[in-house]
């Protein structure tokens, strides 16, 4: 059974009907992220794709409010015309899950909470979500946050709801902060570094006065598969992105190139080439379409990224690359009944203890139903998460089982 909603009143009515009938609901928008997380164990679908459209856009105030079903492509095109952007650089994982690109929505981006390569310096969706309107599990419409960048009244519920995978409420409107887009961008690429050497170079660059906005490393087997990196050849490449006005970018690139002169050969990628390769980094484009493989994203202390990524890729015959200066390890592995979850998390424990987590980004439905896609919670944190969820949705009608089995 599917309820199709077109506005906030439809959403409230559908939730009220579900409560009355004792049914649970799977919330979907564009459906491009349906393969992320556990398969939802729901009685019916509440389709929010029709709850779409920009409510207000105030470029001078750096504020955008839109319904959750609004296509991200529409929002990004509108912002680009005004020279603005969503600074958290929302990735497009549709191709990673075997879908066409460009199907994501604003609601999906906020509710799944994934940020792109600029997350180190700009933060993630949670940091840019200012306000939420929606319907809670009591069937009540509510509003939290507001339409100003500095909003300090009450609890910061928008940040709690962002990244909740639709398990707390059915959103009907989201307000986000937008920022000016940089007028210029360049990427200094250092060629031929080992994973360990690349981590050190990225750390040095991020800690310098060059104001590097993103840092990533592609080992040779990944770099060879990148059309955007084609000018680099067959070697590994370490990418350091700088953004801003053209004179500033040029000066900072010059200083950084001089500081890293001894690290290895360098190539400078212009704005167009930079945009292409950083989109590949954001979207995990090199792992797209691999229906027979599984994909993990590990978040770890940057200095330990190479130790974890290289070990798992070597032991399990996979490929990896590093984002966030080494702190975001993307790992593609051969398919397995358990997605190699036990070994991935064991290596994580051995190297970083509790200071990291592993997220299963792609696997078959049957695997995601039996293996935790998200890092298992400690008992105290699991109990706290359940108490928070129960405050929003005591009957558990929204996306049951999406994040953790039984919740």
mmCIF file of C-alpha atoms in Angstrom:
data_model
loop_
_atom_site.group_PDB
_atom_site.id
_atom_site.type_symbol
_atom_site.label_atom_id
_atom_site.label_comp_id
_atom_site.label_asym_id
_atom_site.label_seq_id
_atom_site.Cartn_x
_atom_site.Cartn_y
_atom_site.Cartn_z
ATOM 1 C CA UNK A 1 0.000 0.000 0.000
ATOM 2 C CA UNK A 2 1.292 3.487 -0.880
ATOM 3 C CA UNK A 3 0.097 6.872 0.339
ATOM 4 C CA UNK A 4 1.049 9.676 -2.043
ATOM 5 C CA UNK A 5 1.455 13.055 -0.349
ATOM 6 C CA UNK A 6 1.526 16.434 -2.110
ATOM 7 C CA UNK A 7 1.602 18.841 0.833
ATOM 8 C CA UNK A 8 1.920 18.989 4.613
ATOM 9 C CA UNK A 9 -1.804 18.311 5.093
ATOM 10 C CA UNK A 10 -1.528 15.086 3.097
ATOM 11 C CA UNK A 11 1.412 13.986 5.239
ATOM 12 C CA UNK A 12 -0.475 14.666 8.475
ATOM 13 C CA UNK A 13 -3.509 12.805 7.157
ATOM 14 C CA UNK A 14 -1.440 9.786 6.104
ATOM 15 C CA UNK A 15 0.300 9.607 9.473
ATOM 16 C CA UNK A 16 -3.031 9.888 11.281
ATOM 17 C CA UNK A 17 -4.457 7.074 9.152
ATOM 18 C CA UNK A 18 -1.402 4.911 9.810
ATOM 19 C CA UNK A 19 -1.745 5.463 13.554
ATOM 20 C CA UNK A 20 -5.445 4.656 13.410
ATOM 21 C CA UNK A 21 -4.841 1.484 11.390
ATOM 22 C CA UNK A 22 -1.809 0.408 13.429
ATOM 23 C CA UNK A 23 0.430 0.482 10.353
ATOM 24 C CA UNK A 24 4.090 1.388 10.007
ATOM 25 C CA UNK A 25 5.406 3.589 7.198
ATOM 26 C CA UNK A 26 8.428 3.638 4.932
ATOM 27 C CA UNK A 27 9.171 7.258 4.023
ATOM 28 C CA UNK A 28 10.615 7.802 0.545
ATOM 29 C CA UNK A 29 11.280 10.809 -1.654
ATOM 30 C CA UNK A 30 13.149 10.273 -4.890
ATOM 31 C CA UNK A 31 14.011 6.745 -3.753
ATOM 32 C CA UNK A 32 17.675 7.127 -4.705
ATOM 33 C CA UNK A 33 18.845 6.268 -1.167
ATOM 34 C CA UNK A 34 16.525 3.348 -0.545
ATOM 35 C CA UNK A 35 19.470 0.937 -0.708
ATOM 36 C CA UNK A 36 21.291 2.794 2.086
ATOM 37 C CA UNK A 37 20.865 1.319 5.540
ATOM 38 C CA UNK A 38 18.773 -1.705 6.454
ATOM 39 C CA UNK A 39 15.732 -2.644 4.367
ATOM 40 C CA UNK A 40 12.739 -0.985 6.040
ATOM 41 C CA UNK A 41 10.295 -3.345 7.748
ATOM 42 C CA UNK A 42 7.088 -1.359 7.129
ATOM 43 C CA UNK A 43 3.462 -2.110 6.282
ATOM 44 C CA UNK A 44 3.020 0.754 3.797
ATOM 45 C CA UNK A 45 4.890 3.469 1.921
ATOM 46 C CA UNK A 46 4.446 7.210 2.372
ATOM 47 C CA UNK A 47 5.728 8.757 -0.851
ATOM 48 C CA UNK A 48 6.951 12.317 -0.228
ATOM 49 C CA UNK A 49 8.219 12.949 -3.756
ATOM 50 C CA UNK A 50 5.151 15.109 -4.442
ATOM 51 C CA UNK A 51 5.886 17.321 -1.418
ATOM 52 C CA UNK A 52 8.188 19.361 -3.580
ATOM 53 C CA UNK A 53 9.122 22.917 -4.404
ATOM 54 C CA UNK A 54 11.124 25.851 -3.072
ATOM 55 C CA UNK A 55 9.220 27.678 -0.341
ATOM 56 C CA UNK A 56 11.534 30.656 -0.042
ATOM 57 C CA UNK A 57 14.984 31.577 -1.260
ATOM 58 C CA UNK A 58 16.679 34.677 0.117
ATOM 59 C CA UNK A 59 20.142 34.917 -1.448
ATOM 60 C CA UNK A 60 21.004 38.062 0.493
ATOM 61 C CA UNK A 61 20.166 36.276 3.772
ATOM 62 C CA UNK A 62 21.897 33.005 2.739
ATOM 63 C CA UNK A 63 18.690 31.052 3.415
ATOM 64 C CA UNK A 64 16.789 28.441 1.421
ATOM 65 C CA UNK A 65 13.596 26.688 2.531
ATOM 66 C CA UNK A 66 12.165 23.872 0.414
ATOM 67 C CA UNK A 67 9.958 20.819 0.660
ATOM 68 C CA UNK A 68 11.809 17.506 1.136
ATOM 69 C CA UNK A 69 10.883 16.086 -2.277
ATOM 70 C CA UNK A 70 12.535 18.985 -4.123
ATOM 71 C CA UNK A 71 15.144 17.554 -6.526
ATOM 72 C CA UNK A 72 18.684 18.403 -5.496
ATOM 73 C CA UNK A 73 19.539 19.117 -9.140
ATOM 74 C CA UNK A 74 16.861 21.839 -9.196
ATOM 75 C CA UNK A 75 18.187 23.407 -6.011
ATOM 76 C CA UNK A 76 21.809 23.351 -7.121
ATOM 77 C CA UNK A 77 20.972 24.906 -10.493
ATOM 78 C CA UNK A 78 19.040 27.705 -8.796
ATOM 79 C CA UNK A 79 21.858 28.384 -6.348
ATOM 80 C CA UNK A 80 24.464 28.365 -9.117
ATOM 81 C CA UNK A 81 22.594 31.126 -10.952
ATOM 82 C CA UNK A 82 22.986 33.298 -7.866
ATOM 83 C CA UNK A 83 26.638 32.328 -7.365
ATOM 84 C CA UNK A 84 25.832 30.284 -4.262
ATOM 85 C CA UNK A 85 26.067 26.660 -3.165
ATOM 86 C CA UNK A 86 25.316 24.108 -0.485
ATOM 87 C CA UNK A 87 28.751 24.171 1.109
ATOM 88 C CA UNK A 88 28.483 20.624 2.490
ATOM 89 C CA UNK A 89 28.786 19.439 -1.123
ATOM 90 C CA UNK A 90 26.026 16.795 -1.165
ATOM 91 C CA UNK A 91 27.238 13.652 -2.932
ATOM 92 C CA UNK A 92 25.183 11.805 -5.534
ATOM 93 C CA UNK A 93 25.355 8.108 -4.674
ATOM 94 C CA UNK A 94 22.668 7.027 -7.142
ATOM 95 C CA UNK A 95 25.189 5.401 -9.533
ATOM 96 C CA UNK A 96 26.853 3.694 -6.569
ATOM 97 C CA UNK A 97 23.556 1.848 -6.057
ATOM 98 C CA UNK A 98 23.000 1.200 -9.759
ATOM 99 C CA UNK A 99 20.623 4.120 -10.360
ATOM 100 C CA UNK A 100 20.896 7.072 -12.752
ATOM 101 C CA UNK A 101 22.623 10.172 -11.465
ATOM 102 C CA UNK A 102 20.659 13.233 -10.440
ATOM 103 C CA UNK A 103 17.690 11.590 -8.707
ATOM 104 C CA UNK A 104 18.407 12.747 -5.164
ATOM 105 C CA UNK A 105 16.224 15.160 -3.194
ATOM 106 C CA UNK A 106 16.880 17.727 -0.491
ATOM 107 C CA UNK A 107 15.116 15.523 2.059
ATOM 108 C CA UNK A 108 17.298 12.553 1.220
ATOM 109 C CA UNK A 109 20.465 14.624 1.481
ATOM 110 C CA UNK A 110 19.553 16.024 4.902
ATOM 111 C CA UNK A 111 18.036 12.880 6.383
ATOM 112 C CA UNK A 112 20.964 10.631 5.431
ATOM 113 C CA UNK A 113 23.470 13.237 6.601
ATOM 114 C CA UNK A 114 26.298 12.597 4.129
ATOM 115 C CA UNK A 115 28.762 15.368 3.356
ATOM 116 C CA UNK A 116 31.285 15.581 0.540
ATOM 117 C CA UNK A 117 35.045 16.227 0.438
ATOM 118 C CA UNK A 118 34.642 19.749 1.849
ATOM 119 C CA UNK A 119 33.302 18.354 5.100
ATOM 120 C CA UNK A 120 36.639 18.887 6.840
ATOM 121 C CA UNK A 121 36.320 22.650 6.488
ATOM 122 C CA UNK A 122 32.608 23.267 5.839
ATOM 123 C CA UNK A 123 30.914 20.573 7.935
ATOM 124 C CA UNK A 124 28.125 18.203 6.936
ATOM 125 C CA UNK A 125 24.358 18.545 6.314
ATOM 126 C CA UNK A 126 23.672 18.684 10.055
ATOM 127 C CA UNK A 127 25.780 21.838 10.332
ATOM 128 C CA UNK A 128 23.776 23.559 7.590
ATOM 129 C CA UNK A 129 20.239 22.529 8.592
ATOM 130 C CA UNK A 130 18.569 25.495 10.286
ATOM 131 C CA UNK A 131 14.936 24.489 10.467
ATOM 132 C CA UNK A 132 12.544 21.571 10.048
ATOM 133 C CA UNK A 133 8.781 21.384 9.720
ATOM 134 C CA UNK A 134 7.152 17.991 9.839
ATOM 135 C CA UNK A 135 4.749 15.557 11.398
ATOM 136 C CA UNK A 136 5.805 13.498 14.408
ATOM 137 C CA UNK A 137 4.725 10.027 15.437
ATOM 138 C CA UNK A 138 1.763 11.428 17.376
ATOM 139 C CA UNK A 139 0.359 12.744 14.087
ATOM 140 C CA UNK A 140 1.095 16.325 15.179
ATOM 141 C CA UNK A 141 2.545 18.986 12.892
ATOM 142 C CA UNK A 142 5.522 20.789 14.417
ATOM 143 C CA UNK A 143 8.214 23.302 13.534
ATOM 144 C CA UNK A 144 11.751 23.460 14.928
ATOM 145 C CA UNK A 145 14.531 25.945 14.302
ATOM 146 C CA UNK A 146 13.942 28.870 12.016
ATOM 147 C CA UNK A 147 14.999 30.861 8.979
ATOM 148 C CA UNK A 148 17.925 32.739 10.436
ATOM 149 C CA UNK A 149 21.537 31.605 10.565
ATOM 150 C CA UNK A 150 21.871 32.521 14.246
ATOM 151 C CA UNK A 151 19.035 30.780 16.032
ATOM 152 C CA UNK A 152 19.660 30.020 19.698
ATOM 153 C CA UNK A 153 16.167 29.572 21.141
ATOM 154 C CA UNK A 154 15.190 26.144 22.441
ATOM 155 C CA UNK A 155 16.744 22.793 21.611
ATOM 156 C CA UNK A 156 18.542 22.423 18.271
ATOM 157 C CA UNK A 157 16.153 19.788 16.944
ATOM 158 C CA UNK A 158 17.073 20.297 13.266
ATOM 159 C CA UNK A 159 20.567 18.961 13.964
ATOM 160 C CA UNK A 160 19.051 15.961 15.731
ATOM 161 C CA UNK A 161 16.681 15.222 12.854
ATOM 162 C CA UNK A 162 19.383 15.627 10.189
ATOM 163 C CA UNK A 163 21.008 12.240 9.698
ATOM 164 C CA UNK A 164 18.140 10.380 11.393
ATOM 165 C CA UNK A 165 17.164 8.502 8.201
ATOM 166 C CA UNK A 166 13.512 9.423 8.612
ATOM 167 C CA UNK A 167 13.152 7.544 11.890
ATOM 168 C CA UNK A 168 12.001 10.564 13.934
ATOM 169 C CA UNK A 169 9.448 12.354 11.778
ATOM 170 C CA UNK A 170 8.054 12.892 8.296
ATOM 171 C CA UNK A 171 9.573 16.205 7.209
ATOM 172 C CA UNK A 172 7.461 18.614 5.181
ATOM 173 C CA UNK A 173 9.873 21.555 4.913
ATOM 174 C CA UNK A 174 13.607 21.991 5.437
ATOM 175 C CA UNK A 175 15.506 25.234 5.868
ATOM 176 C CA UNK A 176 19.205 25.201 5.048
ATOM 177 C CA UNK A 177 22.039 27.668 5.066
ATOM 178 C CA UNK A 178 23.595 28.486 1.682
ATOM 179 C CA UNK A 179 26.947 30.149 1.066
ATOM 180 C CA UNK A 180 28.661 32.000 -1.765
ATOM 181 C CA UNK A 181 30.392 29.691 -4.221
ATOM 182 C CA UNK A 182 34.107 30.294 -4.687
ATOM 183 C CA UNK A 183 34.858 32.250 -7.837
ATOM 184 C CA UNK A 184 37.912 30.107 -8.556
ATOM 185 C CA UNK A 185 39.225 26.658 -7.686
ATOM 186 C CA UNK A 186 42.461 24.795 -8.333
ATOM 187 C CA UNK A 187 43.889 21.462 -7.239
ATOM 188 C CA UNK A 188 47.543 20.811 -6.584
ATOM 189 C CA UNK A 189 48.157 17.132 -7.381
ATOM 190 C CA UNK A 190 51.250 15.423 -5.974
ATOM 191 C CA UNK A 191 52.016 12.330 -8.037
ATOM 192 C CA UNK A 192 53.348 8.922 -7.049
ATOM 193 C CA UNK A 193 53.076 8.924 -3.251
ATOM 194 C CA UNK A 194 52.520 5.813 -1.175
ATOM 195 C CA UNK A 195 49.451 5.785 1.054
ATOM 196 C CA UNK A 196 51.521 6.559 4.155
ATOM 197 C CA UNK A 197 53.424 9.371 2.459
ATOM 198 C CA UNK A 198 50.167 10.819 1.127
ATOM 199 C CA UNK A 199 48.675 10.969 4.626
ATOM 200 C CA UNK A 200 51.671 13.001 5.795
ATOM 201 C CA UNK A 201 51.456 15.368 2.810
ATOM 202 C CA UNK A 202 47.720 15.893 3.328
ATOM 203 C CA UNK A 203 48.263 16.583 7.016
ATOM 204 C CA UNK A 204 51.001 19.089 6.217
ATOM 205 C CA UNK A 205 48.847 20.828 3.608
ATOM 206 C CA UNK A 206 45.754 21.012 5.815
ATOM 207 C CA UNK A 207 47.816 22.429 8.657
ATOM 208 C CA UNK A 208 49.463 25.072 6.480
ATOM 209 C CA UNK A 209 48.382 28.664 5.825
ATOM 210 C CA UNK A 210 47.282 27.685 2.277
ATOM 211 C CA UNK A 211 43.683 27.168 3.443
ATOM 212 C CA UNK A 212 43.244 23.823 1.700
ATOM 213 C CA UNK A 213 39.509 23.062 1.599
ATOM 214 C CA UNK A 214 39.748 19.349 0.708
ATOM 215 C CA UNK A 215 42.433 16.666 0.627
ATOM 216 C CA UNK A 216 42.174 13.184 -0.884
ATOM 217 C CA UNK A 217 44.500 10.430 -2.066
ATOM 218 C CA UNK A 218 43.862 7.994 -4.911
ATOM 219 C CA UNK A 219 46.127 4.934 -5.004
ATOM 220 C CA UNK A 220 47.272 3.976 -8.483
ATOM 221 C CA UNK A 221 44.564 1.358 -9.117
ATOM 222 C CA UNK A 222 41.841 3.936 -8.428
ATOM 223 C CA UNK A 223 43.581 6.839 -10.166
ATOM 224 C CA UNK A 224 43.899 4.787 -13.362
ATOM 225 C CA UNK A 225 40.102 4.420 -13.447
ATOM 226 C CA UNK A 226 39.487 8.161 -13.210
ATOM 227 C CA UNK A 227 38.736 10.022 -16.451
ATOM 228 C CA UNK A 228 39.279 13.264 -14.566
ATOM 229 C CA UNK A 229 42.743 12.117 -13.482
ATOM 230 C CA UNK A 230 43.636 10.938 -16.971
ATOM 231 C CA UNK A 231 46.188 13.670 -17.448
ATOM 232 C CA UNK A 232 48.123 12.324 -14.481
ATOM 233 C CA UNK A 233 48.845 8.904 -15.971
ATOM 234 C CA UNK A 234 49.145 5.581 -14.198
ATOM 235 C CA UNK A 235 50.470 6.721 -10.814
ATOM 236 C CA UNK A 236 48.857 7.402 -7.467
ATOM 237 C CA UNK A 237 47.778 10.993 -6.959
ATOM 238 C CA UNK A 238 47.279 13.134 -3.865
ATOM 239 C CA UNK A 239 44.759 15.939 -4.381
ATOM 240 C CA UNK A 240 44.794 19.247 -2.502
ATOM 241 C CA UNK A 241 41.966 21.665 -3.338
ATOM 242 C CA UNK A 242 42.131 25.416 -2.855
ATOM 243 C CA UNK A 243 39.159 27.735 -3.378
ATOM 244 C CA UNK A 244 38.520 31.474 -3.336
ATOM 245 C CA UNK A 245 39.100 34.493 -5.525
ATOM 246 C CA UNK A 246 41.587 33.976 -8.342
ATOM 247 C CA UNK A 247 44.527 36.066 -7.045
ATOM 248 C CA UNK A 248 44.272 34.421 -3.634
ATOM 249 C CA UNK A 249 44.055 30.910 -5.079
ATOM 250 C CA UNK A 250 47.054 31.524 -7.327
ATOM 251 C CA UNK A 251 49.153 32.867 -4.464
ATOM 252 C CA UNK A 252 48.223 30.070 -2.075
ATOM 253 C CA UNK A 253 48.854 27.398 -4.711
ATOM 254 C CA UNK A 254 52.313 28.862 -5.272
ATOM 255 C CA UNK A 255 53.179 28.812 -1.581
ATOM 256 C CA UNK A 256 51.842 25.285 -1.140
ATOM 257 C CA UNK A 257 53.686 23.968 -4.189
ATOM 258 C CA UNK A 258 56.916 25.390 -2.839
ATOM 259 C CA UNK A 259 56.331 23.911 0.621
ATOM 260 C CA UNK A 260 55.682 20.446 -0.874
ATOM 261 C CA UNK A 261 58.389 20.606 -3.523
ATOM 262 C CA UNK A 262 60.362 17.737 -2.010
ATOM 263 C CA UNK A 263 57.319 15.444 -1.738
ATOM 264 C CA UNK A 264 57.192 14.502 -5.421
ATOM 265 C CA UNK A 265 56.214 15.634 -8.924
ATOM 266 C CA UNK A 266 53.325 18.096 -9.048
ATOM 267 C CA UNK A 267 50.558 18.860 -11.524
ATOM 268 C CA UNK A 268 48.136 21.767 -11.247
ATOM 269 C CA UNK A 269 44.499 21.067 -12.180
ATOM 270 C CA UNK A 270 42.435 24.063 -13.263
ATOM 271 C CA UNK A 271 38.874 24.865 -12.206
ATOM 272 C CA UNK A 272 37.202 22.546 -14.720
ATOM 273 C CA UNK A 273 39.454 19.563 -14.045
ATOM 274 C CA UNK A 274 39.204 20.183 -10.300
ATOM 275 C CA UNK A 275 35.413 20.212 -10.366
ATOM 276 C CA UNK A 276 35.370 16.919 -12.277
ATOM 277 C CA UNK A 277 37.756 15.020 -10.050
ATOM 278 C CA UNK A 278 36.276 16.264 -6.767
ATOM 279 C CA UNK A 279 32.824 15.171 -7.918
ATOM 280 C CA UNK A 280 34.273 11.698 -8.489
ATOM 281 C CA UNK A 281 35.757 11.780 -4.980
ATOM 282 C CA UNK A 282 32.431 12.877 -3.471
ATOM 283 C CA UNK A 283 30.315 10.314 -5.337
ATOM 284 C CA UNK A 284 32.688 7.343 -4.985
ATOM 285 C CA UNK A 285 32.363 7.226 -8.758
ATOM 286 C CA UNK A 286 35.063 4.585 -9.201
ATOM 287 C CA UNK A 287 32.942 2.058 -7.318
ATOM 288 C CA UNK A 288 29.685 2.760 -9.180
ATOM 289 C CA UNK A 289 27.796 -0.084 -10.832
ATOM 290 C CA UNK A 290 29.720 -2.886 -9.125
ATOM 291 C CA UNK A 291 26.727 -5.058 -8.296
ATOM 292 C CA UNK A 292 28.988 -7.965 -7.296
ATOM 293 C CA UNK A 293 31.053 -5.963 -4.817
ATOM 294 C CA UNK A 294 30.371 -4.345 -1.455
ATOM 295 C CA UNK A 295 31.401 -0.830 -0.458
ATOM 296 C CA UNK A 296 32.317 0.463 2.989
ATOM 297 C CA UNK A 297 33.024 3.996 4.229
ATOM 298 C CA UNK A 298 35.223 4.135 7.327
ATOM 299 C CA UNK A 299 35.593 7.240 9.473
ATOM 300 C CA UNK A 300 38.862 7.124 11.403
ATOM 301 C CA UNK A 301 41.585 9.427 12.759
ATOM 302 C CA UNK A 302 43.305 10.720 9.598
ATOM 303 C CA UNK A 303 46.770 9.614 10.666
ATOM 304 C CA UNK A 304 45.567 5.983 10.806
ATOM 305 C CA UNK A 305 43.613 5.928 7.550
ATOM 306 C CA UNK A 306 46.389 4.372 5.472
ATOM 307 C CA UNK A 307 47.065 1.636 8.015
ATOM 308 C CA UNK A 308 43.422 0.554 7.891
ATOM 309 C CA UNK A 309 42.671 1.050 4.198
ATOM 310 C CA UNK A 310 45.811 -0.565 2.828
ATOM 311 C CA UNK A 311 45.520 -3.521 5.194
ATOM 312 C CA UNK A 312 41.880 -4.294 4.417
ATOM 313 C CA UNK A 313 42.314 -3.758 0.674
ATOM 314 C CA UNK A 314 45.328 -6.082 0.708
ATOM 315 C CA UNK A 315 43.876 -8.809 2.899
ATOM 316 C CA UNK A 316 40.508 -8.857 1.107
ATOM 317 C CA UNK A 317 41.644 -8.207 -2.505
ATOM 318 C CA UNK A 318 39.863 -4.865 -2.684
ATOM 319 C CA UNK A 319 40.469 -1.240 -3.606
ATOM 320 C CA UNK A 320 40.414 1.859 -1.454
ATOM 321 C CA UNK A 321 40.914 5.597 -1.587
ATOM 322 C CA UNK A 322 41.119 8.294 1.066
ATOM 323 C CA UNK A 323 39.049 11.438 1.559
ATOM 324 C CA UNK A 324 38.997 13.990 4.412
ATOM 325 C CA UNK A 325 42.786 14.055 4.657
ATOM 326 C CA UNK A 326 42.841 10.312 5.327
ATOM 327 C CA UNK A 327 39.975 10.260 7.808
ATOM 328 C CA UNK A 328 37.407 8.981 5.292
ATOM 329 C CA UNK A 329 38.414 5.619 3.860
ATOM 330 C CA UNK A 330 36.350 4.315 0.932
ATOM 331 C CA UNK A 331 36.730 0.568 0.502
ATOM 332 C CA UNK A 332 35.429 -1.683 -2.287
ATOM 333 C CA UNK A 333 35.603 -5.431 -1.576
ATOM 334 C CA UNK A 334 34.486 -8.614 -3.319
ATOM 335 C CA UNK A 335 30.965 -9.682 -2.447
ATOM 336 C CA UNK A 336 30.445 -11.902 0.612
ATOM 337 C CA UNK A 337 27.481 -13.196 2.599
ATOM 338 C CA UNK A 338 28.447 -10.960 5.523
ATOM 339 C CA UNK A 339 30.000 -8.149 3.418
ATOM 340 C CA UNK A 340 33.239 -8.914 5.334
ATOM 341 C CA UNK A 341 31.684 -7.039 8.269
ATOM 342 C CA UNK A 342 33.423 -9.088 10.961
ATOM 343 C CA UNK A 343 36.890 -8.545 9.502
ATOM 344 C CA UNK A 344 36.347 -4.874 8.672
ATOM 345 C CA UNK A 345 35.189 -4.073 12.181
ATOM 346 C CA UNK A 346 37.850 -6.276 13.797
ATOM 347 C CA UNK A 347 40.630 -4.413 11.974
ATOM 348 C CA UNK A 348 38.965 -1.133 12.935
ATOM 349 C CA UNK A 349 38.964 -2.158 16.612
ATOM 350 C CA UNK A 350 42.575 -3.317 16.484
ATOM 351 C CA UNK A 351 43.888 -0.080 15.030
ATOM 352 C CA UNK A 352 41.655 2.688 16.400
ATOM 353 C CA UNK A 353 39.742 1.054 19.252
ATOM 354 C CA UNK A 354 36.516 2.966 19.718
ATOM 355 C CA UNK A 355 37.724 6.020 17.805
ATOM 356 C CA UNK A 356 36.156 5.172 14.463
ATOM 357 C CA UNK A 357 33.187 3.616 12.743
ATOM 358 C CA UNK A 358 32.393 1.649 9.605
ATOM 359 C CA UNK A 359 29.310 2.181 7.434
ATOM 360 C CA UNK A 360 28.216 -0.374 4.846
ATOM 361 C CA UNK A 361 27.376 1.811 1.859
ATOM 362 C CA UNK A 362 26.447 -0.898 -0.629
ATOM 363 C CA UNK A 363 25.422 -4.543 -0.331
ATOM 364 C CA UNK A 364 22.549 -6.765 -1.371
ATOM 365 C CA UNK A 365 19.260 -6.439 0.540
ATOM 366 C CA UNK A 366 19.728 -9.825 2.173
ATOM 367 C CA UNK A 367 23.150 -8.812 3.489
ATOM 368 C CA UNK A 368 21.930 -5.462 4.804
ATOM 369 C CA UNK A 369 19.062 -7.220 6.573
ATOM 370 C CA UNK A 370 21.416 -9.465 8.552
ATOM 371 C CA UNK A 371 24.549 -7.319 9.003
ATOM 372 C CA UNK A 372 24.471 -3.915 10.689
ATOM 373 C CA UNK A 373 25.117 -1.303 7.972
ATOM 374 C CA UNK A 374 25.952 1.234 10.686
ATOM 375 C CA UNK A 375 28.486 0.912 13.468
ATOM 376 C CA UNK A 376 26.832 -1.043 16.322
ATOM 377 C CA UNK A 377 25.988 1.213 19.245
ATOM 378 C CA UNK A 378 27.291 0.730 22.752
ATOM 379 C CA UNK A 379 24.456 -0.351 25.082
ATOM 380 C CA UNK A 380 24.186 3.033 26.815
ATOM 381 C CA UNK A 381 24.129 4.922 23.519
ATOM 382 C CA UNK A 382 21.592 2.503 22.052
ATOM 383 C CA UNK A 383 19.320 3.055 25.049
ATOM 384 C CA UNK A 384 19.659 6.827 24.723
ATOM 385 C CA UNK A 385 18.915 6.678 20.991
ATOM 386 C CA UNK A 386 15.801 4.642 21.660
ATOM 387 C CA UNK A 387 14.582 7.113 24.287
ATOM 388 C CA UNK A 388 15.063 9.994 21.847
ATOM 389 C CA UNK A 389 13.222 8.140 19.104
ATOM 390 C CA UNK A 390 10.366 7.323 21.447
ATOM 391 C CA UNK A 391 9.920 11.030 22.230
ATOM 392 C CA UNK A 392 9.243 11.675 18.542
ATOM 393 C CA UNK A 393 7.607 8.414 17.504
ATOM 394 C CA UNK A 394 6.430 6.275 20.434
ATOM 395 C CA UNK A 395 4.606 3.766 18.212
ATOM 396 C CA UNK A 396 7.629 3.299 15.957
ATOM 397 C CA UNK A 397 5.740 3.954 12.735
ATOM 398 C CA UNK A 398 8.500 5.786 10.798
ATOM 399 C CA UNK A 399 11.041 3.695 8.860
ATOM 400 C CA UNK A 400 11.173 0.819 11.379
ATOM 401 C CA UNK A 401 14.448 -1.072 11.241
ATOM 402 C CA UNK A 402 16.070 1.403 8.836
ATOM 403 C CA UNK A 403 19.113 2.023 11.006
ATOM 404 C CA UNK A 404 19.175 -0.826 13.520
ATOM 405 C CA UNK A 405 17.204 -4.038 13.752
ATOM 406 C CA UNK A 406 14.331 -3.862 16.232
ATOM 407 C CA UNK A 407 14.329 -0.037 16.324
#
